[in-house]
Coordinates of C-alpha atoms in Angstrom, one line a residue:
Chain A
M166 CA -15.8 15.8 10.9
T167 CA -15.6 18.7 8.6
Q168 CA -18.9 19.8 7.1
R169 CA -19.1 19.5 3.3
P170 CA -22.0 19.9 1.0
A171 CA -24.3 16.9 0.7
E172 CA -22.7 14.5 -1.8
R173 CA -24.4 13.3 -4.9
H174 CA -23.5 9.7 -4.1
P175 CA -23.6 8.9 -0.4
K176 CA -21.6 5.9 0.8
T177 CA -23.8 3.0 2.0
A178 CA -22.6 0.1 4.1
L179 CA -23.8 -3.3 2.9
T180 CA -24.4 -5.6 5.8
P181 CA -26.2 -8.9 5.0
A182 CA -28.4 -9.9 8.0
T183 CA -26.7 -13.3 8.2
H184 CA -23.1 -12.1 8.3
T185 CA -21.0 -12.2 11.4
A186 CA -19.8 -8.8 12.8
P187 CA -16.5 -7.7 11.3
P188 CA -13.6 -7.8 13.7
A189 CA -12.8 -4.2 13.2
R190 CA -14.2 -0.9 11.9
F191 CA -14.9 -2.0 8.4
S192 CA -18.0 -2.9 6.4
H193 CA -18.6 -6.2 4.6
G194 CA -19.3 -4.1 1.6
V195 CA -19.9 -0.5 0.6
R196 CA -21.6 1.1 -2.3
K197 CA -20.9 4.6 -3.4
G198 CA -22.4 5.7 -6.7
P199 CA -21.7 3.1 -9.4
V200 CA -19.0 1.4 -7.3
L201 CA -19.7 -1.6 -5.1
Q202 CA -16.8 -3.0 -3.1
V203 CA -17.1 -6.3 -1.3
A204 CA -14.7 -6.7 1.6
G205 CA -12.6 -9.9 2.0
Q206 CA -15.0 -12.7 2.7
V207 CA -14.1 -16.0 4.2
G208 CA -16.0 -19.2 4.7
F209 CA -17.9 -18.3 7.9
L210 CA -21.3 -19.8 8.3
P211 CA -24.3 -17.5 8.9
A212 CA -24.0 -15.9 12.3
E213 CA -25.7 -17.5 15.3
S214 CA -26.2 -15.6 18.5
G215 CA -23.6 -16.5 21.1
R216 CA -21.5 -18.5 18.7
P217 CA -18.1 -17.1 17.5
P218 CA -17.5 -16.9 13.7
T219 CA -17.4 -20.5 12.6
P220 CA -16.0 -21.8 9.2
A221 CA -18.3 -24.0 7.1
G222 CA -15.9 -26.8 7.6
P223 CA -12.2 -27.7 7.4
T224 CA -12.1 -28.5 3.6
L225 CA -11.4 -26.2 0.7
R226 CA -14.7 -27.2 -0.9
E227 CA -16.8 -26.2 2.1
Q228 CA -15.0 -23.0 2.7
A229 CA -14.8 -21.9 -1.0
L230 CA -18.6 -22.5 -1.5
Q231 CA -19.5 -20.6 1.7
T232 CA -17.1 -17.8 0.8
L233 CA -18.6 -17.4 -2.7
A234 CA -22.1 -17.4 -1.1
N235 CA -20.9 -14.7 1.4
V236 CA -19.6 -12.6 -1.5
E237 CA -22.9 -13.0 -3.3
A238 CA -24.9 -12.0 -0.2
V239 CA -23.0 -8.7 -0.1
L240 CA -23.6 -8.1 -3.8
T241 CA -27.3 -8.8 -3.4
E242 CA -27.5 -6.5 -0.5
G243 CA -26.1 -3.7 -2.7
G244 CA -28.4 -4.5 -5.6
A245 CA -25.7 -6.1 -7.7
R246 CA -25.2 -9.5 -9.4
W247 CA -22.1 -11.4 -10.3
E248 CA -22.5 -10.1 -13.8
D249 CA -21.7 -6.6 -12.4
V250 CA -18.4 -7.7 -10.9
V251 CA -15.3 -6.5 -12.8
M252 CA -12.6 -8.0 -10.5
V253 CA -12.4 -10.9 -8.1
R254 CA -9.3 -11.3 -5.8
V255 CA -8.8 -14.8 -4.6
Y256 CA -6.4 -15.4 -1.7
L257 CA -5.4 -19.1 -1.2
T258 CA -3.0 -20.5 1.3
D259 CA -1.7 -23.4 -0.7
P260 CA -0.8 -23.6 -4.5
D261 CA -2.0 -27.2 -4.4
H262 CA -5.5 -25.9 -4.0
F263 CA -5.5 -24.0 -7.3
A264 CA -7.0 -26.7 -9.5
E265 CA -9.7 -27.7 -7.1
F266 CA -10.6 -24.1 -6.3
N267 CA -11.0 -23.4 -10.0
R268 CA -13.4 -26.3 -10.5
L269 CA -15.5 -25.0 -7.6
Y270 CA -15.3 -21.4 -8.9
D271 CA -16.3 -22.4 -12.4
A272 CA -19.2 -24.5 -11.3
Y273 CA -20.5 -21.8 -8.9
L274 CA -20.4 -19.1 -11.5
A275 CA -21.6 -21.3 -14.5
D276 CA -25.2 -20.1 -14.2
R277 CA -24.5 -16.8 -12.6
V278 CA -22.4 -14.9 -15.1
S279 CA -22.1 -14.6 -18.9
V280 CA -19.1 -12.3 -19.1
P281 CA -16.6 -13.5 -16.5
S282 CA -14.8 -10.8 -14.4
A283 CA -11.1 -10.4 -14.2
R284 CA -9.4 -12.2 -11.4
T285 CA -6.1 -12.4 -9.6
T286 CA -5.1 -15.3 -7.4
V287 CA -2.2 -15.3 -5.0
Y288 CA -1.0 -17.4 -2.1
V289 CA -0.8 -15.7 1.2
G290 CA -1.1 -16.3 4.9
L291 CA -4.7 -16.3 6.4
P292 CA -5.9 -16.6 10.0
A293 CA -5.5 -20.2 11.3
G294 CA -8.0 -22.6 9.9
L295 CA -9.0 -20.5 6.9
L296 CA -8.0 -21.7 3.4
V297 CA -9.5 -19.0 1.2
E298 CA -10.5 -15.4 1.2
I299 CA -12.2 -13.5 -1.7
D300 CA -13.1 -9.9 -2.3
A301 CA -14.7 -8.3 -5.3
L302 CA -15.2 -5.0 -7.1
A303 CA -18.5 -4.4 -9.0
V304 CA -19.5 -1.4 -11.2
L305 CA -23.2 -0.7 -11.6
D306 CA -24.8 1.7 -14.0
Chain B
M34 CA -30.4 -15.1 -14.6
T35 CA -32.9 -12.5 -13.5
Q36 CA -34.0 -10.2 -16.3
R37 CA -33.1 -6.6 -15.8
P38 CA -33.4 -3.6 -18.1
A39 CA -30.5 -3.1 -20.5
E40 CA -27.6 -1.4 -18.8
R41 CA -26.1 1.8 -19.9
H42 CA -22.6 0.3 -19.7
P43 CA -22.4 -3.3 -20.7
K44 CA -19.4 -5.4 -19.5
T45 CA -17.0 -6.5 -22.1
A46 CA -14.4 -9.1 -21.9
L47 CA -10.9 -8.1 -23.1
T48 CA -9.2 -11.1 -24.7
P49 CA -6.0 -10.4 -26.6
A50 CA -5.7 -12.8 -29.5
T51 CA -2.2 -13.9 -28.4
H52 CA -3.1 -14.7 -24.8
T53 CA -3.3 -18.2 -23.3
A54 CA -6.7 -19.3 -22.2
P55 CA -7.4 -18.5 -18.5
P56 CA -7.3 -21.6 -16.2
A57 CA -10.8 -20.8 -14.9
R58 CA -13.9 -18.8 -15.6
F59 CA -12.4 -15.3 -15.6
S60 CA -11.4 -12.8 -18.3
H61 CA -7.9 -11.4 -18.9
G62 CA -9.6 -8.1 -18.6
V63 CA -13.0 -6.5 -18.5
R64 CA -14.3 -3.1 -19.3
K65 CA -17.5 -1.7 -17.9
G66 CA -18.2 2.0 -18.5
P67 CA -15.1 4.0 -17.6
V68 CA -13.5 1.2 -15.6
L69 CA -11.0 -1.2 -17.2
Q70 CA -9.6 -4.0 -15.0
V71 CA -6.7 -6.1 -16.1
A72 CA -6.6 -9.5 -14.4
G73 CA -3.4 -10.8 -12.9
Q74 CA -0.9 -11.3 -15.7
V75 CA 2.2 -13.5 -15.6
G76 CA 5.1 -13.9 -18.0
F77 CA 3.6 -16.4 -20.4
L78 CA 4.6 -16.2 -24.0
P79 CA 2.0 -15.7 -26.7
A80 CA -0.1 -18.9 -26.9
E81 CA 0.8 -21.5 -29.4
S82 CA -1.6 -24.2 -30.4
G83 CA -0.9 -27.5 -28.6
R84 CA 1.7 -25.9 -26.2
P85 CA 0.8 -25.4 -22.6
P86 CA 1.2 -21.9 -21.1
T87 CA 5.0 -21.3 -21.2
P88 CA 6.9 -18.6 -19.2
A89 CA 9.2 -16.3 -21.3
G90 CA 12.1 -17.7 -19.4
P91 CA 13.3 -18.5 -15.9
T92 CA 14.7 -15.1 -15.0
L93 CA 13.0 -12.1 -13.4
R94 CA 13.9 -9.9 -16.4
E95 CA 12.3 -12.2 -19.0
Q96 CA 9.2 -12.7 -16.9
A97 CA 8.8 -9.1 -15.9
L98 CA 9.1 -7.7 -19.4
Q99 CA 6.7 -10.3 -20.8
T100 CA 4.2 -9.7 -17.9
L101 CA 4.3 -5.9 -18.6
A102 CA 3.7 -6.6 -22.3
N103 CA 0.8 -8.9 -21.4
V104 CA -0.8 -6.2 -19.3
E105 CA -0.3 -3.7 -22.1
A106 CA -2.0 -6.1 -24.6
V107 CA -5.1 -6.2 -22.4
L108 CA -5.1 -2.4 -22.0
T109 CA -4.8 -2.0 -25.8
E110 CA -7.6 -4.5 -26.3
G111 CA -9.8 -2.2 -24.2
G112 CA -8.8 1.0 -25.8
A113 CA -6.6 2.1 -23.0
R114 CA -3.0 3.1 -22.5
W115 CA -0.7 3.0 -19.5
E116 CA -1.5 6.7 -19.0
D117 CA -5.0 5.6 -18.1
V118 CA -3.9 3.3 -15.4
V119 CA -4.5 4.5 -11.8
M120 CA -3.2 1.4 -9.9
V121 CA -0.7 -1.3 -10.6
R122 CA -0.4 -4.3 -8.2
V123 CA 2.9 -6.1 -8.3
Y124 CA 3.2 -9.5 -6.7
L125 CA 6.8 -10.8 -6.4
T126 CA 8.0 -13.9 -4.7
D127 CA 11.3 -12.6 -3.4
P128 CA 12.1 -9.3 -1.7
D129 CA 15.6 -9.6 -3.3
H130 CA 13.9 -9.0 -6.7
F131 CA 12.6 -5.6 -5.7
A132 CA 15.5 -3.4 -7.0
E133 CA 15.9 -5.2 -10.3
F134 CA 12.1 -5.2 -10.9
N135 CA 12.0 -1.5 -10.3
R136 CA 14.7 -0.9 -12.8
L137 CA 12.8 -3.0 -15.4
Y138 CA 9.5 -1.3 -14.5
D139 CA 10.9 2.2 -14.8
A140 CA 12.6 1.5 -18.2
Y141 CA 9.5 -0.1 -19.6
L142 CA 7.3 2.8 -18.6
A143 CA 9.7 5.6 -19.3
D144 CA 8.2 6.3 -22.8
R145 CA 4.7 5.1 -22.0
V146 CA 3.5 7.3 -19.1
S147 CA 3.8 10.9 -18.0
V148 CA 1.8 10.7 -14.7
P149 CA 2.8 7.4 -13.1
S150 CA 0.0 5.4 -11.5
A151 CA -0.1 4.4 -7.9
R152 CA 1.4 1.0 -7.1
T153 CA 1.5 -1.6 -4.3
T154 CA 4.2 -4.3 -4.2
V155 CA 4.0 -7.3 -1.9
Y156 CA 5.7 -10.7 -1.7
V157 CA 3.5 -13.7 -2.0
G158 CA 3.4 -17.3 -3.3
L159 CA 2.9 -17.8 -7.0
P160 CA 2.6 -21.0 -9.0
A161 CA 5.9 -22.9 -9.4
G162 CA 8.3 -21.2 -11.8
L163 CA 6.6 -17.9 -11.8
L164 CA 8.4 -14.9 -10.2
V165 CA 6.0 -12.0 -10.9
E166 CA 2.3 -11.3 -11.4
I167 CA 0.8 -7.9 -12.2
D168 CA -2.7 -6.6 -12.4
A169 CA -3.9 -3.1 -13.2
L170 CA -6.9 -0.8 -12.8
A171 CA -7.5 1.9 -15.5
V172 CA -10.1 4.6 -15.6
L173 CA -11.1 6.0 -19.0
D174 CA -13.1 9.1 -19.7
Chain C
M173 CA 2.9 8.9 -26.9
T174 CA 0.0 8.7 -29.2
Q175 CA -2.0 11.9 -29.5
R176 CA -5.6 11.7 -28.3
P177 CA -8.2 14.3 -27.7
A178 CA -8.0 16.1 -24.4
E179 CA -9.6 13.9 -21.7
R180 CA -12.5 15.1 -19.6
H181 CA -10.8 13.8 -16.5
P182 CA -7.0 14.2 -16.5
K183 CA -5.0 12.0 -14.2
T184 CA -3.2 13.9 -11.4
A185 CA -0.4 12.7 -9.2
L186 CA -0.9 13.2 -5.5
T187 CA 2.4 13.8 -3.8
P188 CA 2.3 15.0 -0.2
A189 CA 5.2 17.4 0.5
T190 CA 6.4 15.3 3.4
H191 CA 6.5 12.0 1.6
T192 CA 9.7 10.2 0.7
A193 CA 10.3 9.7 -3.0
P194 CA 8.9 6.4 -4.3
P195 CA 11.5 3.8 -5.2
A196 CA 10.2 3.4 -8.7
R197 CA 8.1 5.2 -11.4
F198 CA 4.9 5.3 -9.4
S199 CA 2.9 8.0 -7.5
H200 CA 1.9 7.9 -3.9
G201 CA -1.6 8.5 -5.1
V202 CA -3.4 9.5 -8.2
R203 CA -6.8 11.0 -8.9
K204 CA -8.7 10.6 -12.2
G205 CA -12.2 11.9 -12.3
P206 CA -14.1 10.5 -9.3
V207 CA -11.5 7.8 -8.5
L208 CA -8.6 8.4 -6.0
Q209 CA -6.2 5.6 -5.5
V210 CA -3.6 5.6 -2.7
A211 CA -0.5 3.6 -3.4
G212 CA 0.7 1.1 -0.8
Q213 CA 1.9 3.2 2.2
V214 CA 4.3 2.1 4.9
G215 CA 5.4 3.6 8.2
F216 CA 8.1 5.9 6.9
L217 CA 8.5 9.2 8.8
P218 CA 8.3 12.4 6.9
A219 CA 11.2 12.8 4.5
E220 CA 14.3 14.6 5.7
S221 CA 16.9 15.7 3.2
G222 CA 19.9 13.4 3.2
R223 CA 18.2 10.7 5.3
P224 CA 17.0 7.5 3.6
P225 CA 13.4 6.4 4.2
T226 CA 13.1 5.7 7.9
P227 CA 10.3 3.7 9.6
A228 CA 8.6 5.5 12.6
G229 CA 9.9 2.7 14.8
P230 CA 10.3 -1.0 15.1
T231 CA 6.8 -1.7 16.7
L232 CA 3.5 -2.4 15.0
R233 CA 2.0 0.5 16.9
E234 CA 4.5 3.1 15.6
Q235 CA 4.4 1.8 12.0
A236 CA 0.6 1.3 11.9
L237 CA -0.1 4.9 13.1
Q238 CA 2.4 6.4 10.7
T239 CA 1.1 4.3 7.8
L240 CA -2.4 5.5 8.5
A241 CA -1.2 9.1 8.7
N242 CA 0.6 8.6 5.4
V243 CA -2.5 7.3 3.7
E244 CA -4.4 10.2 5.1
A245 CA -1.9 12.7 3.7
V246 CA -2.4 11.3 0.2
L247 CA -6.2 11.5 0.6
T248 CA -6.0 15.1 1.8
E249 CA -3.7 16.0 -1.1
G250 CA -6.4 14.7 -3.4
G251 CA -9.3 16.5 -1.7
A252 CA -10.6 13.4 -0.1
R253 CA -11.4 12.2 3.4
W254 CA -11.5 8.7 5.0
E255 CA -15.3 9.0 4.5
D256 CA -14.7 8.8 0.8
V257 CA -12.7 5.6 1.0
V258 CA -14.5 2.5 -0.2
M259 CA -11.7 -0.1 0.2
V260 CA -8.7 -0.4 2.4
R261 CA -6.2 -3.2 1.8
V262 CA -4.1 -4.1 4.8
Y263 CA -0.9 -6.2 4.4
L264 CA 0.5 -7.5 7.6
T265 CA 3.5 -9.8 8.0
D266 CA 2.3 -11.7 11.1
P267 CA -1.2 -13.1 11.9
D268 CA -0.4 -12.4 15.6
H269 CA -0.6 -8.7 14.8
F270 CA -4.2 -8.8 13.7
A271 CA -5.9 -8.0 17.0
E272 CA -3.5 -5.2 17.9
F273 CA -3.7 -3.7 14.4
N274 CA -7.5 -3.8 14.6
R275 CA -7.4 -1.9 17.9
L276 CA -5.1 0.8 16.4
Y277 CA -7.2 0.9 13.2
D278 CA -10.5 1.4 15.1
A279 CA -9.1 4.0 17.4
Y280 CA -7.6 6.0 14.4
L281 CA -10.8 5.9 12.4
A282 CA -13.2 6.5 15.3
D283 CA -13.5 10.2 14.7
R284 CA -12.7 10.1 11.0
V285 CA -15.4 8.0 9.4
S286 CA -19.1 7.3 9.9
V287 CA -19.6 4.6 7.3
P288 CA -16.6 2.3 7.4
S289 CA -15.1 1.2 4.2
A290 CA -14.7 -2.4 3.1
R291 CA -11.3 -4.0 4.0
T292 CA -9.2 -7.0 3.2
T293 CA -6.4 -8.1 5.4
V294 CA -3.8 -10.7 4.3
Y295 CA -0.4 -11.8 5.5
V296 CA 2.4 -11.3 3.1
G297 CA 6.1 -10.6 2.9
L298 CA 7.2 -7.0 3.1
P299 CA 10.7 -5.4 2.9
A300 CA 12.9 -6.1 5.9
G301 CA 11.8 -4.1 9.0
L302 CA 8.4 -3.2 7.7
L303 CA 5.4 -4.8 9.5
V304 CA 2.4 -3.2 7.7
E305 CA 1.5 -1.7 4.4
I306 CA -1.9 -0.2 3.5
D307 CA -3.4 1.1 0.3
A308 CA -6.9 2.6 -0.3
L309 CA -9.4 3.3 -3.0
A310 CA -11.7 6.3 -2.7
V311 CA -14.6 7.5 -4.8
L312 CA -15.5 11.1 -4.8
D313 CA -18.5 12.7 -6.3

């Protein structure tokens, strides 16, 4: 790569110890200066050696709570909290999951955030067996 | 929540007076330092007490114009203009709406922006009856 | 538009000379201060006068490589490199393309980035004939 002067804000990969390895050349999160971006997280359980990535369960509840915990692990790894998050993107596969997801989301965040972030929720296709994916953008001082 | 030193840039929720209440623990927009994030807006009319959120009408035209006005209300609430927007994300439900949406988008922004933002448009599922959702990221000085 | 004092960080449109004209009032990329946003890029070949936008080919491979090159052209136009990218959003139309796309993505980025960005990949609808769309957020110092 081209040589450039050292940057004021280097980019750092955020890789929680318990996370499964990404399936491609991307990081679970990165921080560069005041910006922390969490990659799309799904409801995979903490990695176990020799076991392929495994969802927390087949239900929306199991996957949503695990996904939120996985987002939080990346935030924590980067020195951030939910309070620092400005945007959450929620990808569901089924509009019928919206109300239940919102209840889970609200309960999860109740004690974690005073000024809620913005959010966009859309319905898309996800890999077989996955019901929810979430990414997040945080801004730190 | 953990105590931390006061931050240089507190996060502020942006809640236009006329907006309907979000269906979950998120804000219609947030500002933190130079970053202003508008949550996914849809074509709901200004809130009326006792009336559930109501789309401006069944057509793409009605919903697109209301959605853009709702985005603008959040920008204004945060002290921003369309000129400050760097990214607009457009979610449509039907590829056949692309050309008409673009005409409405261009007409709406013609007098509002000199350097157009970036944009991504994809086709996804939205709640029943909604044809368009838009979110936006602005950077202020 | 309302007069405001000159901003410290003006917004600049990033328009690679070879890119086809956007179909609406948006820019292929913008830079404002430290933030560079690349709009959703698809696998269109470099523009030729009198020819409508034309995909590099019908296959995922052809379109993915052209799309990545188109993203790179916008980054370059804004003085950025892949190393500056914090988030890549990948829109595919078919979950069966995930593994092949990841191989192409990894090979393309192998010599271009040391700390991989975050990434989210979802399956959505795209205009007829297009198999992949990619946008990217970069933060420069």
